[in-house]
Amino acid sequence: MSDDIPFDKTLDLAPDTVDEPMPGIRRVMADNPGPFTFKGTMSYIVGRGEVAIVDPGPNDARHIGALLEAVRGETVAAIFVTHTHRDHSPAVPAVKAATGATVYAEGPHRAARPLHIGEHNPLDSSGDRDFKPDVALKDGEVVRGKGWTIEAVATPGHTANHMAYALKDANALFAGDHVMAWSTSIVAPPDGAMSDYMASLNKLAKRGETIYLPGHGPAIRDAGRFVNYYILHRKARAASILHRLAKGETDIPTLVRAIYIGIDPRLTGAAGMSVLAHLEDLVTRGLVVTDGAPAIDGIFRLAG
Ligand SMILES: [Zn+2]
């Protein structure tokens, strides 16, 4: 699957050590490897002396200790959070308590749409419901520190509150889980929404940052080209769903088996949610119909 995207899985980095993926940016990876996190969540440190931290990471004492050790003797002026999944934001209270930094994010965790009647949120346990920023950022807002300027870039889709952060003058973007080098992003309703996700990808494609520093995996050095591959991949996925529906397949498990050949079995559930996200979008666009709201156990067919 996804062999159309030029993935990069080269990452020679020990957890909870500090390296510098580009000048002026330090990186500390949490020790939380897994099928959704690759080798671990990346926490980034921007600047020297007076710094900002992007995504403090999971509530893991060793990671928090390593991050604080990395900035020892420096002032942490700001903490930026890309989104409120539990591998990105739960370390915020400890890092804020230790540093006094101001916490910036789009807002608390929330779903992209209300739950349908009878629906439960399979992602409930993955959201950090305790998170609340000190300052809620809007798209385009700018925060300045000594030697760095960061612009908030609203990128809903992976979560409704996903925010990327552009590092002005460096042509770099902290991409969170929106675009990653090692894998596609998970877009799973009700936290995620495919129409938002595609709009956010198109927005990034127009911006022109050349380096992305993602929430997981290595930096992306040719970001514009990579984002275009991501967009093409999603369009191809939607096309193959329409193709399978035209062949008479009607349910999500059958579509997953047909489309995600050779998938890691641990990711089958996520693949089903991703197909549901596409189907929601296709129903909204009038290309597909279903009875009632699009659901994981729903029956789908081509419109018309
Ligand atoms: Zn996430």
Tab-separated table of C-alpha atoms and ligand atoms in Angstrom:
chain	number	residue	atom	x	y	z
A	1	MET	CA	0.000	0.000	0.000
A	2	SER	CA	0.993	3.631	-0.395
A	3	ASP	CA	4.067	2.748	-2.449
A	4	ASP	CA	3.234	5.810	-4.572
A	5	ILE	CA	4.507	8.119	-1.792
A	6	PRO	CA	8.324	8.333	-1.489
A	7	PHE	CA	8.389	7.403	2.199
A	8	ASP	CA	11.561	7.867	4.216
A	9	LYS	CA	11.987	5.580	7.218
A	10	THR	CA	15.651	6.306	7.856
A	11	LEU	CA	15.929	7.585	11.390
A	12	ASP	CA	19.064	6.808	13.349
A	13	LEU	CA	18.122	8.444	16.620
A	14	ALA	CA	18.162	7.054	20.158
A	15	PRO	CA	15.199	8.038	22.342
A	16	ASP	CA	15.628	10.865	24.840
A	17	THR	CA	18.873	12.121	23.342
A	18	VAL	CA	19.323	15.517	21.679
A	19	ASP	CA	20.242	16.078	18.045
A	20	GLU	CA	19.911	18.945	15.591
A	21	PRO	CA	17.937	18.058	12.420
A	22	MET	CA	18.567	21.561	11.044
A	23	PRO	CA	20.531	24.571	12.294
A	24	GLY	CA	18.828	26.191	15.278
A	25	ILE	CA	16.397	23.311	15.859
A	26	ARG	CA	17.022	20.599	18.428
A	27	ARG	CA	15.002	17.398	18.680
A	28	VAL	CA	14.324	14.900	21.489
A	29	MET	CA	12.373	11.744	20.605
A	30	ALA	CA	10.190	10.072	23.236
A	31	ASP	CA	10.599	6.351	23.797
A	32	ASN	CA	7.071	5.438	22.656
A	33	PRO	CA	7.509	3.406	19.453
A	34	GLY	CA	4.444	1.757	17.911
A	35	PRO	CA	2.374	1.238	14.765
A	36	PHE	CA	0.984	4.796	14.992
A	37	THR	CA	4.048	6.571	16.404
A	38	PHE	CA	6.903	5.026	14.355
A	39	LYS	CA	9.989	5.205	16.626
A	40	GLY	CA	8.494	7.825	18.946
A	41	THR	CA	7.020	11.302	19.269
A	42	MET	CA	9.329	14.194	18.373
A	43	SER	CA	9.671	17.155	20.720
A	44	TYR	CA	11.433	20.114	19.101
A	45	ILE	CA	13.382	22.964	20.714
A	46	VAL	CA	13.503	26.209	18.721
A	47	GLY	CA	16.313	28.730	19.224
A	48	ARG	CA	19.032	29.140	21.841
A	49	GLY	CA	18.910	30.938	25.176
A	50	GLU	CA	15.257	31.881	24.927
A	51	VAL	CA	13.578	28.918	23.335
A	52	ALA	CA	10.226	27.468	22.344
A	53	ILE	CA	9.278	23.797	22.654
A	54	VAL	CA	6.980	22.231	20.063
A	55	ASP	CA	5.020	19.194	21.350
A	56	PRO	CA	6.384	18.213	24.781
A	57	GLY	CA	5.114	14.677	24.079
A	58	PRO	CA	3.592	11.911	26.199
A	59	ASN	CA	3.445	11.962	29.993
A	60	ASP	CA	6.655	9.984	30.351
A	61	ALA	CA	8.999	10.998	33.185
A	62	ARG	CA	12.148	10.000	31.312
A	63	HIS	CA	11.164	12.017	28.237
A	64	ILE	CA	10.178	15.060	30.291
A	65	GLY	CA	13.490	14.785	32.173
A	66	ALA	CA	15.467	14.565	28.910
A	67	LEU	CA	13.631	17.539	27.434
A	68	LEU	CA	14.194	19.691	30.523
A	69	GLU	CA	17.838	18.605	30.654
A	70	ALA	CA	18.237	19.682	27.021
A	71	VAL	CA	17.107	23.245	27.862
A	72	ARG	CA	18.860	23.496	31.224
A	73	GLY	CA	20.155	27.055	31.765
A	74	GLU	CA	17.899	28.428	29.034
A	75	THR	CA	14.541	30.204	29.257
A	76	VAL	CA	11.581	28.319	27.804
A	77	ALA	CA	9.318	31.176	26.732
A	78	ALA	CA	6.698	29.190	24.860
A	79	ILE	CA	5.263	25.723	24.386
A	80	PHE	CA	3.434	25.066	21.116
A	81	VAL	CA	1.132	22.062	20.769
A	82	THR	CA	0.232	20.708	17.313
A	83	HIS	CA	-2.716	18.632	18.544
A	84	THR	CA	-4.093	16.852	21.567
A	85	HIS	CA	-3.436	13.171	20.971
A	86	ARG	CA	-1.967	11.507	24.024
A	87	ASP	CA	1.464	11.081	22.469
A	88	HIS	CA	1.845	14.862	21.925
A	89	SER	CA	0.376	17.015	24.718
A	90	PRO	CA	0.195	15.220	28.132
A	91	ALA	CA	3.750	16.322	29.057
A	92	VAL	CA	2.630	19.968	28.875
A	93	PRO	CA	1.684	20.448	32.575
A	94	ALA	CA	5.039	19.093	33.821
A	95	VAL	CA	7.094	21.143	31.328
A	96	LYS	CA	5.040	24.265	32.017
A	97	ALA	CA	5.402	23.789	35.790
A	98	ALA	CA	9.183	23.416	35.451
A	99	THR	CA	9.695	26.347	33.061
A	100	GLY	CA	6.801	28.795	33.453
A	101	ALA	CA	6.354	28.819	29.675
A	102	THR	CA	3.171	30.094	28.016
A	103	VAL	CA	1.236	27.313	26.269
A	104	TYR	CA	-0.060	27.987	22.756
A	105	ALA	CA	-2.423	25.769	20.740
A	106	GLU	CA	-5.557	25.959	18.637
A	107	GLY	CA	-7.714	24.840	21.553
A	108	PRO	CA	-8.824	21.882	23.677
A	109	HIS	CA	-9.434	18.451	22.169
A	110	ARG	CA	-12.684	18.162	20.248
A	111	ALA	CA	-14.243	15.983	17.558
A	112	ALA	CA	-14.619	17.235	13.981
A	113	ARG	CA	-18.339	16.473	14.143
A	114	PRO	CA	-20.881	15.382	16.777
A	115	LEU	CA	-21.343	11.663	17.368
A	116	HIS	CA	-24.252	10.099	15.495
A	117	ILE	CA	-26.974	8.404	17.539
A	118	GLY	CA	-25.675	5.028	18.701
A	119	GLU	CA	-22.126	5.798	17.586
A	120	HIS	CA	-19.247	5.651	20.067
A	121	ASN	CA	-15.925	7.336	19.510
A	122	PRO	CA	-13.285	4.598	19.039
A	123	LEU	CA	-10.604	7.237	19.534
A	124	ASP	CA	-11.905	8.477	22.888
A	125	SER	CA	-8.925	7.154	24.814
A	126	SER	CA	-6.443	8.734	22.392
A	127	GLY	CA	-7.538	12.329	23.096
A	128	ASP	CA	-5.935	14.373	25.904
A	129	ARG	CA	-9.155	15.794	27.374
A	130	ASP	CA	-7.304	17.612	30.172
A	131	PHE	CA	-5.369	19.892	27.829
A	132	LYS	CA	-6.141	23.597	27.743
A	133	PRO	CA	-3.809	26.185	26.184
A	134	ASP	CA	-2.969	29.475	27.910
A	135	VAL	CA	-3.406	31.191	24.563
A	136	ALA	CA	-5.737	29.872	21.839
A	137	LEU	CA	-4.188	30.651	18.463
A	138	LYS	CA	-6.027	31.442	15.266
A	139	ASP	CA	-4.735	30.679	11.782
A	140	GLY	CA	-2.038	33.172	10.789
A	141	GLU	CA	-1.305	34.464	14.298
A	142	VAL	CA	2.377	35.083	14.976
A	143	VAL	CA	4.349	34.587	18.212
A	144	ARG	CA	7.825	36.114	18.510
A	145	GLY	CA	10.729	35.122	20.756
A	146	LYS	CA	14.391	36.121	20.794
A	147	GLY	CA	15.693	34.880	17.451
A	148	TRP	CA	12.556	33.069	16.292
A	149	THR	CA	9.162	33.923	14.849
A	150	ILE	CA	6.458	31.281	14.672
A	151	GLU	CA	3.242	31.509	12.671
A	152	ALA	CA	0.223	29.324	13.488
A	153	VAL	CA	-1.026	27.422	10.446
A	154	ALA	CA	-4.451	25.853	11.085
A	155	THR	CA	-4.405	22.368	9.566
A	156	PRO	CA	-7.556	20.513	10.710
A	157	GLY	CA	-8.111	16.962	9.463
A	158	HIS	CA	-6.031	14.571	11.593
A	159	THR	CA	-7.777	16.253	14.536
A	160	ALA	CA	-10.125	19.236	14.467
A	161	ASN	CA	-7.634	21.277	16.524
A	162	HIS	CA	-4.493	20.376	14.560
A	163	MET	CA	-2.136	23.321	14.138
A	164	ALA	CA	1.135	23.334	12.205
A	165	TYR	CA	3.733	25.992	13.019
A	166	ALA	CA	5.801	27.805	10.416
A	167	LEU	CA	9.252	28.928	11.488
A	168	LYS	CA	9.544	32.232	9.683
A	169	ASP	CA	12.831	33.029	7.916
A	170	ALA	CA	13.878	29.349	8.035
A	171	ASN	CA	11.435	28.061	5.411
A	172	ALA	CA	10.522	25.277	7.836
A	173	LEU	CA	7.244	24.002	9.244
A	174	PHE	CA	6.494	21.900	12.314
A	175	ALA	CA	3.989	19.621	10.603
A	176	GLY	CA	2.713	17.622	13.595
A	177	ASP	CA	0.860	14.510	12.429
A	178	HIS	CA	-0.548	16.219	9.336
A	179	VAL	CA	2.328	15.264	7.010
A	180	MET	CA	4.992	12.709	7.966
A	181	ALA	CA	7.859	11.152	6.043
A	182	TRP	CA	7.427	7.595	7.294
A	183	SER	CA	3.692	7.019	6.725
A	184	THR	CA	0.396	8.587	5.770
A	185	SER	CA	-1.497	10.415	8.503
A	186	ILE	CA	-4.470	8.777	10.229
A	187	VAL	CA	-7.740	10.535	9.403
A	188	ALA	CA	-10.431	8.842	11.496
A	189	PRO	CA	-13.923	10.175	12.276
A	190	PRO	CA	-15.199	11.670	14.484
A	191	ASP	CA	-11.863	13.259	15.591
A	192	GLY	CA	-10.688	13.615	12.002
A	193	ALA	CA	-12.428	14.701	8.810
A	194	MET	CA	-11.239	13.979	5.258
A	195	SER	CA	-12.663	17.144	3.667
A	196	ASP	CA	-10.779	19.271	6.248
A	197	TYR	CA	-7.681	17.139	5.820
A	198	MET	CA	-7.595	17.600	2.031
A	199	ALA	CA	-8.205	21.345	2.363
A	200	SER	CA	-5.290	21.572	4.822
A	201	LEU	CA	-2.992	19.637	2.465
A	202	ASN	CA	-3.885	21.963	-0.407
A	203	LYS	CA	-3.214	24.946	1.833
A	204	LEU	CA	0.272	23.626	2.745
A	205	ALA	CA	1.025	22.894	-0.910
A	206	LYS	CA	0.495	26.589	-1.689
A	207	ARG	CA	2.689	27.878	1.177
A	208	GLY	CA	6.063	26.722	-0.040
A	209	GLU	CA	8.009	25.776	3.103
A	210	THR	CA	10.744	23.388	1.969
A	211	ILE	CA	11.527	21.536	5.219
A	212	TYR	CA	8.925	19.834	7.401
A	213	LEU	CA	9.691	18.682	10.909
A	214	PRO	CA	6.943	16.156	11.668
A	215	GLY	CA	5.590	14.710	14.923
A	216	HIS	CA	7.063	11.317	14.051
A	217	GLY	CA	9.916	10.194	11.836
A	218	PRO	CA	12.641	12.042	9.946
A	219	ALA	CA	12.513	15.568	8.563
A	220	ILE	CA	11.082	16.008	5.060
A	221	ARG	CA	13.606	17.927	2.933
A	222	ASP	CA	11.557	18.351	-0.255
A	223	ALA	CA	8.265	19.217	1.395
A	224	GLY	CA	6.407	20.737	-1.554
A	225	ARG	CA	6.911	17.668	-3.691
A	226	PHE	CA	6.092	15.369	-0.784
A	227	VAL	CA	2.792	17.123	-0.029
A	228	ASN	CA	1.785	16.759	-3.655
A	229	TYR	CA	2.409	12.999	-3.403
A	230	TYR	CA	0.250	12.952	-0.277
A	231	ILE	CA	-2.583	14.740	-2.139
A	232	LEU	CA	-2.338	12.367	-5.108
A	233	HIS	CA	-2.345	9.381	-2.746
A	234	ARG	CA	-5.614	10.474	-1.096
A	235	LYS	CA	-7.231	11.162	-4.446
A	236	ALA	CA	-6.178	7.704	-5.631
A	237	ARG	CA	-7.591	6.163	-2.454
A	238	ALA	CA	-10.960	7.884	-3.024
A	239	ALA	CA	-10.901	6.698	-6.651
A	240	SER	CA	-10.245	3.099	-5.618
A	241	ILE	CA	-13.129	3.225	-3.123
A	242	LEU	CA	-15.432	4.467	-5.897
A	243	HIS	CA	-14.076	1.715	-8.175
A	244	ARG	CA	-14.802	-1.029	-5.609
A	245	LEU	CA	-18.310	0.351	-4.984
A	246	ALA	CA	-18.897	0.288	-8.759
A	247	LYS	CA	-17.942	-3.400	-8.654
A	248	GLY	CA	-20.715	-4.009	-6.134
A	249	GLU	CA	-18.779	-4.045	-2.882
A	250	THR	CA	-20.799	-2.285	-0.188
A	251	ASP	CA	-19.201	-2.510	3.265
A	252	ILE	CA	-16.065	-1.152	4.883
A	253	PRO	CA	-14.411	-4.481	5.908
A	254	THR	CA	-14.659	-5.710	2.288
A	255	LEU	CA	-13.291	-2.416	0.960
A	256	VAL	CA	-10.352	-2.552	3.398
A	257	ARG	CA	-9.484	-6.123	2.343
A	258	ALA	CA	-9.595	-5.131	-1.332
A	259	ILE	CA	-7.687	-1.854	-1.053
A	260	TYR	CA	-5.159	-2.309	1.773
A	261	ILE	CA	-3.342	-5.385	0.521
A	262	GLY	CA	-0.555	-6.536	2.822
A	263	ILE	CA	-1.476	-4.123	5.617
A	264	ASP	CA	0.006	-4.558	9.107
A	265	PRO	CA	-2.856	-6.375	10.924
A	266	ARG	CA	-2.522	-3.905	13.816
A	267	LEU	CA	-3.612	-1.166	11.398
A	268	THR	CA	-6.774	-2.811	10.003
A	269	GLY	CA	-9.003	-0.873	12.401
A	270	ALA	CA	-7.358	2.421	11.458
A	271	ALA	CA	-7.685	1.539	7.756
A	272	GLY	CA	-11.434	1.004	8.279
A	273	MET	CA	-11.693	4.423	9.923
A	274	SER	CA	-9.758	5.989	7.051
A	275	VAL	CA	-12.134	4.401	4.513
A	276	LEU	CA	-15.051	5.741	6.578
A	277	ALA	CA	-13.448	9.208	6.452
A	278	HIS	CA	-13.278	8.986	2.647
A	279	LEU	CA	-16.875	7.715	2.463
A	280	GLU	CA	-18.107	10.610	4.641
A	281	ASP	CA	-16.473	12.998	2.202
A	282	LEU	CA	-17.849	11.144	-0.851
A	283	VAL	CA	-21.371	11.176	0.645
A	284	THR	CA	-21.084	14.923	1.332
A	285	ARG	CA	-19.966	15.441	-2.258
A	286	GLY	CA	-23.004	13.493	-3.503
A	287	LEU	CA	-20.986	10.683	-5.108
A	288	VAL	CA	-21.954	7.932	-2.668
A	289	VAL	CA	-25.156	7.171	-0.749
A	290	THR	CA	-25.848	5.270	2.457
A	291	ASP	CA	-28.795	4.899	4.828
A	292	GLY	CA	-28.639	7.612	7.487
A	293	ALA	CA	-25.265	8.941	8.602
A	294	PRO	CA	-22.146	7.246	7.195
A	295	ALA	CA	-21.136	4.597	9.751
A	296	ILE	CA	-18.362	2.033	10.166
A	297	ASP	CA	-20.943	-0.798	9.776
A	298	GLY	CA	-22.922	1.009	7.062
A	299	ILE	CA	-23.866	-0.167	3.542
A	300	PHE	CA	-22.645	2.140	0.761
A	301	ARG	CA	-23.322	2.407	-2.955
A	302	LEU	CA	-22.611	4.804	-5.779
A	303	ALA	CA	-25.119	7.636	-6.142
A	304	GLY	CA	-27.372	7.862	-9.182
B	1	ZN	ZN	-2.007	12.456	16.371
